[in-house]
CSV table of C-alpha atoms in Angstrom, one decimal:
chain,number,residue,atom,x,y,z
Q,1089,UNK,CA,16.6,31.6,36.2
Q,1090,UNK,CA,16.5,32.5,32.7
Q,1091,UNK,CA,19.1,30.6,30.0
Q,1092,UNK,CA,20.5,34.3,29.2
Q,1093,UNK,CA,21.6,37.5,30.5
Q,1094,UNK,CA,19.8,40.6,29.8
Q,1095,UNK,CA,22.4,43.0,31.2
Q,1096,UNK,CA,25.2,43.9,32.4
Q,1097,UNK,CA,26.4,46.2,35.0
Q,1098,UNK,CA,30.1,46.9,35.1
Q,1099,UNK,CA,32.1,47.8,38.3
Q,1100,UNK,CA,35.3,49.1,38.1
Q,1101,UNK,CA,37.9,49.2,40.7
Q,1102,UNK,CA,39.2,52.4,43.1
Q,1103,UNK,CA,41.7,54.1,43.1
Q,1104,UNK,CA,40.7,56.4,40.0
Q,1105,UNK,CA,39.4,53.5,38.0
Q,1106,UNK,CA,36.2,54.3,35.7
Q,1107,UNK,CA,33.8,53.0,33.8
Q,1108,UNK,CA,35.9,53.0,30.7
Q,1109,UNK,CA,39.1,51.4,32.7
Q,1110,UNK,CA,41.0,48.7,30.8
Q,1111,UNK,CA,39.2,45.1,29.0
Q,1112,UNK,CA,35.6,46.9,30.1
Q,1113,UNK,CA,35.3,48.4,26.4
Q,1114,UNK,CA,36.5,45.1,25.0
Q,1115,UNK,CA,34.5,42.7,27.0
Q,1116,UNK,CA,31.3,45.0,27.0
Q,1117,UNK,CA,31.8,44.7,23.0
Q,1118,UNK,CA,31.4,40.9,23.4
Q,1119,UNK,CA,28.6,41.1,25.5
Q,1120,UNK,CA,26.8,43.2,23.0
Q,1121,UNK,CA,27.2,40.7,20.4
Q,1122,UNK,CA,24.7,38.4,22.0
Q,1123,UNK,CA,22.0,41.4,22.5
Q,1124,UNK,CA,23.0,42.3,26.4
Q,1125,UNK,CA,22.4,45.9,27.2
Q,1126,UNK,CA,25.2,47.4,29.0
Q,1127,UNK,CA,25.7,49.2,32.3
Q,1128,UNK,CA,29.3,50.8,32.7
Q,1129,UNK,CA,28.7,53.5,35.2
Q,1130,UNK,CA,31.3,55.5,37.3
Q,1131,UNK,CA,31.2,54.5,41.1
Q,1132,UNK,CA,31.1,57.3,43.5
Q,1133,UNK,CA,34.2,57.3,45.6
Q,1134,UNK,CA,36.2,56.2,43.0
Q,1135,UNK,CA,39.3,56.8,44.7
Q,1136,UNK,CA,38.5,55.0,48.2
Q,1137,UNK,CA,36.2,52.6,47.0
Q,1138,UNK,CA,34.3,52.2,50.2
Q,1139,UNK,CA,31.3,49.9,50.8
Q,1140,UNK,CA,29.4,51.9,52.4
Q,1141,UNK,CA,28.9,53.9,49.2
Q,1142,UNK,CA,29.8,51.2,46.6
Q,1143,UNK,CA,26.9,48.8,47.9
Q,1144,UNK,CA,24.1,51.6,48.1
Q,1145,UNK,CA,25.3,52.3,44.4
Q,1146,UNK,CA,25.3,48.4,43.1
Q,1147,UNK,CA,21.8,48.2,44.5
Q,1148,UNK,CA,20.5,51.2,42.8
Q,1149,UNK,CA,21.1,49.9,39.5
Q,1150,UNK,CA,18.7,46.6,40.5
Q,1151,UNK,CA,20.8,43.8,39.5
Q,1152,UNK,CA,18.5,40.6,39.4
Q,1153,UNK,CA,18.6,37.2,38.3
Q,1154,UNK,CA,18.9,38.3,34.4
Q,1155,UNK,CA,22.2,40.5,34.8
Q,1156,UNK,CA,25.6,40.1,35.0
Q,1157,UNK,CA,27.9,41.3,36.7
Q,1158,UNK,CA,31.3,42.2,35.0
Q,1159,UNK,CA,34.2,43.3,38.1
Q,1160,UNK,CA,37.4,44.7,38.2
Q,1161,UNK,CA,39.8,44.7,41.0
Q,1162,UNK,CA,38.0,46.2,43.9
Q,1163,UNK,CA,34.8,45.9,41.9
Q,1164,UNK,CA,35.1,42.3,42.2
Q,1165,UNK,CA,34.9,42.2,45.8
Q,1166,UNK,CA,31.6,45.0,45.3
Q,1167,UNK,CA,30.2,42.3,42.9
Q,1168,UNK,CA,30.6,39.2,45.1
Q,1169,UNK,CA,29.7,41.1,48.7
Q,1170,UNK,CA,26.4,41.4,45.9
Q,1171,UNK,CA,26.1,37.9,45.4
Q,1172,UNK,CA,26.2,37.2,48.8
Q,1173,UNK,CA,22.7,38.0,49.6
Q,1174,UNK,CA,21.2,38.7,46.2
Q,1175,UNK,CA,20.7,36.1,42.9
Q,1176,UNK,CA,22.2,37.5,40.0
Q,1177,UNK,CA,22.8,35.8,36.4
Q,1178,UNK,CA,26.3,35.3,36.3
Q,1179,UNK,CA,30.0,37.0,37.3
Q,1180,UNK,CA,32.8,38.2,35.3
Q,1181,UNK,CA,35.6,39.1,37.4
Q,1182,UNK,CA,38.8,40.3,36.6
Q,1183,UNK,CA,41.9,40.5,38.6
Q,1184,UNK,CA,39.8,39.0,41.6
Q,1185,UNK,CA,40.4,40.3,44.9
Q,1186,UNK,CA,39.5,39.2,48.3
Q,1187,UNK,CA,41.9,40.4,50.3
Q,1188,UNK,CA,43.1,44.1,51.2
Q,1189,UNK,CA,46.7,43.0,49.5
Q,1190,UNK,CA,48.8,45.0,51.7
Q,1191,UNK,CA,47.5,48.0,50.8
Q,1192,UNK,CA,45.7,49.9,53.8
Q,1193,UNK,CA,43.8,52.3,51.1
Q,1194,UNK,CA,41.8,48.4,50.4
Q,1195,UNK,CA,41.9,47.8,53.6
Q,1196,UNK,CA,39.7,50.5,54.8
Q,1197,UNK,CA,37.1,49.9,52.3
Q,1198,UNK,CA,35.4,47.6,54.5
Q,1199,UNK,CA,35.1,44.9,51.9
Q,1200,UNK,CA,37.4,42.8,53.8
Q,1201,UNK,CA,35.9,43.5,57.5
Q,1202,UNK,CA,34.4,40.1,57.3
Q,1203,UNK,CA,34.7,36.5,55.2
Q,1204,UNK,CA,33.5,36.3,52.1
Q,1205,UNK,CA,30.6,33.5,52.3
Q,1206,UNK,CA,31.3,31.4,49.2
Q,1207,UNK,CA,28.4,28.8,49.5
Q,1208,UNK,CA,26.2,31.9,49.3
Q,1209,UNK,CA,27.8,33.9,46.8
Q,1210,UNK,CA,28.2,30.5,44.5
Q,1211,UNK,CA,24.4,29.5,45.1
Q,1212,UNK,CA,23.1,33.0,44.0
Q,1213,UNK,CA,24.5,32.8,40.2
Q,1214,UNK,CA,24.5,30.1,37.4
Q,1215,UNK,CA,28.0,30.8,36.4
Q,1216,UNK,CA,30.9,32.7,37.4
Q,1217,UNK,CA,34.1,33.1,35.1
Q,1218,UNK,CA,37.7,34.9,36.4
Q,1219,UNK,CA,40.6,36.5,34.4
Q,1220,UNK,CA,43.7,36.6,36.0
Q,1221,UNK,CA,47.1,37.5,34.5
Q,1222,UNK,CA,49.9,35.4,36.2
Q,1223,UNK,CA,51.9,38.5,35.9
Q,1224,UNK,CA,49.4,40.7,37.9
Q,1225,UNK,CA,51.7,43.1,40.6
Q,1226,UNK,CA,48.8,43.3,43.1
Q,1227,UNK,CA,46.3,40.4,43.0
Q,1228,UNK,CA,48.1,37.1,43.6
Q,1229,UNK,CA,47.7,33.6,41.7
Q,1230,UNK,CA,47.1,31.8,44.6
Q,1231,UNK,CA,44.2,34.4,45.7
Q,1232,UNK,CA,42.7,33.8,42.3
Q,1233,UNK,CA,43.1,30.1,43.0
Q,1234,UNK,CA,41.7,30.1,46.3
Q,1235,UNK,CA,38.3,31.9,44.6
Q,1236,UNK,CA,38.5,29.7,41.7
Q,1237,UNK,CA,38.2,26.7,44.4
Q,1238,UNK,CA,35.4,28.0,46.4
Q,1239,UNK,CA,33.2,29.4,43.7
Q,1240,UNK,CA,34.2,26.0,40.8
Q,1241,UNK,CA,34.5,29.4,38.8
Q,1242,UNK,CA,35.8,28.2,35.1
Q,1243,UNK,CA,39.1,30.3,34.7
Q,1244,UNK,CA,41.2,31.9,32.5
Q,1245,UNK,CA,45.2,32.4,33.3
Q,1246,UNK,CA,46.8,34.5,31.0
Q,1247,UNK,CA,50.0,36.5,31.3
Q,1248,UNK,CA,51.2,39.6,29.9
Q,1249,UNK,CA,48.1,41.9,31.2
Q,1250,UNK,CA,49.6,42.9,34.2
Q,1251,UNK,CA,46.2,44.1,36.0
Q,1252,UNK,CA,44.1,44.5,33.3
Q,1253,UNK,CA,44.4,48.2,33.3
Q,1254,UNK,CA,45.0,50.5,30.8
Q,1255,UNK,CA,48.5,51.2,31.4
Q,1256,UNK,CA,49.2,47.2,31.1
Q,1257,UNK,CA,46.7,45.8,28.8
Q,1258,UNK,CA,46.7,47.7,25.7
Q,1259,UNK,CA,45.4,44.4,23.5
Q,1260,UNK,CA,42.2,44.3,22.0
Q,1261,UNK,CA,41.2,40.7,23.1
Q,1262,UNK,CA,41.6,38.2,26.0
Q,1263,UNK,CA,42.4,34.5,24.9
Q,1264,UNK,CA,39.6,32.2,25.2
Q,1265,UNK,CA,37.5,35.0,26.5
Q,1266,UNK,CA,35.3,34.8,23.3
Q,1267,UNK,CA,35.2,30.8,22.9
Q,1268,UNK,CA,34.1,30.5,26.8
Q,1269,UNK,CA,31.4,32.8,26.7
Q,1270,UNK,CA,30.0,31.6,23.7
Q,1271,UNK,CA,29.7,28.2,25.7
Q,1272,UNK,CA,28.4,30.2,28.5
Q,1273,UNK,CA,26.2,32.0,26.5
């Protein structure tokens, strides 16, 4: 694999979520600082968020062993069902969700039909990195734990961003973002 990223393809999450949703414009600034071009597109089925059109989608773009992937929410799930059976360079993945959360609009997206296979996704990327906000109303802690353990992400926990949208997260940086990244980097 290559030292560093090329791209980056950004997924957001459903429910109405787009390409310009929350910390995307901030972390895609970042990003660009080190010369990575930058994907944000808008998902079909942005609502739903189903698999079956999410994945087809993903794999379109042809992320390989130079990009990362940057996902929200739902798009976190899109982003490691990727990893699963494909290299990539690296994840970024905000509010991480594995789980349908109670809500049965996630759970008929089909991303959680089936275990996630961590020893897969993990092998398939040189690094991954979460954001979680402690203060999060949908994606527990102890989710973001339980990926954090399985994937020997590195982690930020930071509180006051609710779910990184834009309704809840109307500051212009993420702290230690920057410094870890530049070690990632």
């Amino acid at each position: 694999m290559m030292a560093k990223p090329t791209r980056a393809i950004f997924i957001h999450g459903n429910r109405g979520a787009n390409a310009d949703s929350g910390c995307f414009p901030y972390i895609a600034a970042c990003l660009q600082r080190y010369g990575i071009e930058i994907l944000r597109p808008n998902l079909p089925d942005s609502v739903r968020g189903r698999m079956k059109y999410w994945m087809p989608f993903i794999e379109s773009l042809k992320p390989d062993r130079e990009t990362l992937l940057i996902g929200h929410s739902s798009g976190t799930s899109a982003a490691l069902r990727y990893a699963e059976n494909n290299e990539v360079f690296g994840s970024i993945l905000i509010s991480t969700q594995v789980n349908d959360c109670g809500f049965e609009l996630e759970r008929r997206t089909g991303f959680y039909d089936d275990p996630f296979n961590w020893k897969e996704i993990k092998s398939n990327q040189q690094w991954i990195l979460q954001i979680h906000a402690k203060d999060d109303p949908y994606i527990s802690v102890e989710d973001t734990l339980t990926v954090h353990e399985n994937l020997v992400s590195s982690l930020i926990l930071t509180e006051g961003y609710g779910h990184f949208t834009q309704f809840d997260c109307d500051k212009d940086s993420i702290p230690g973002f920057e410094e870890l990244l530049s070690k990632k980097m």
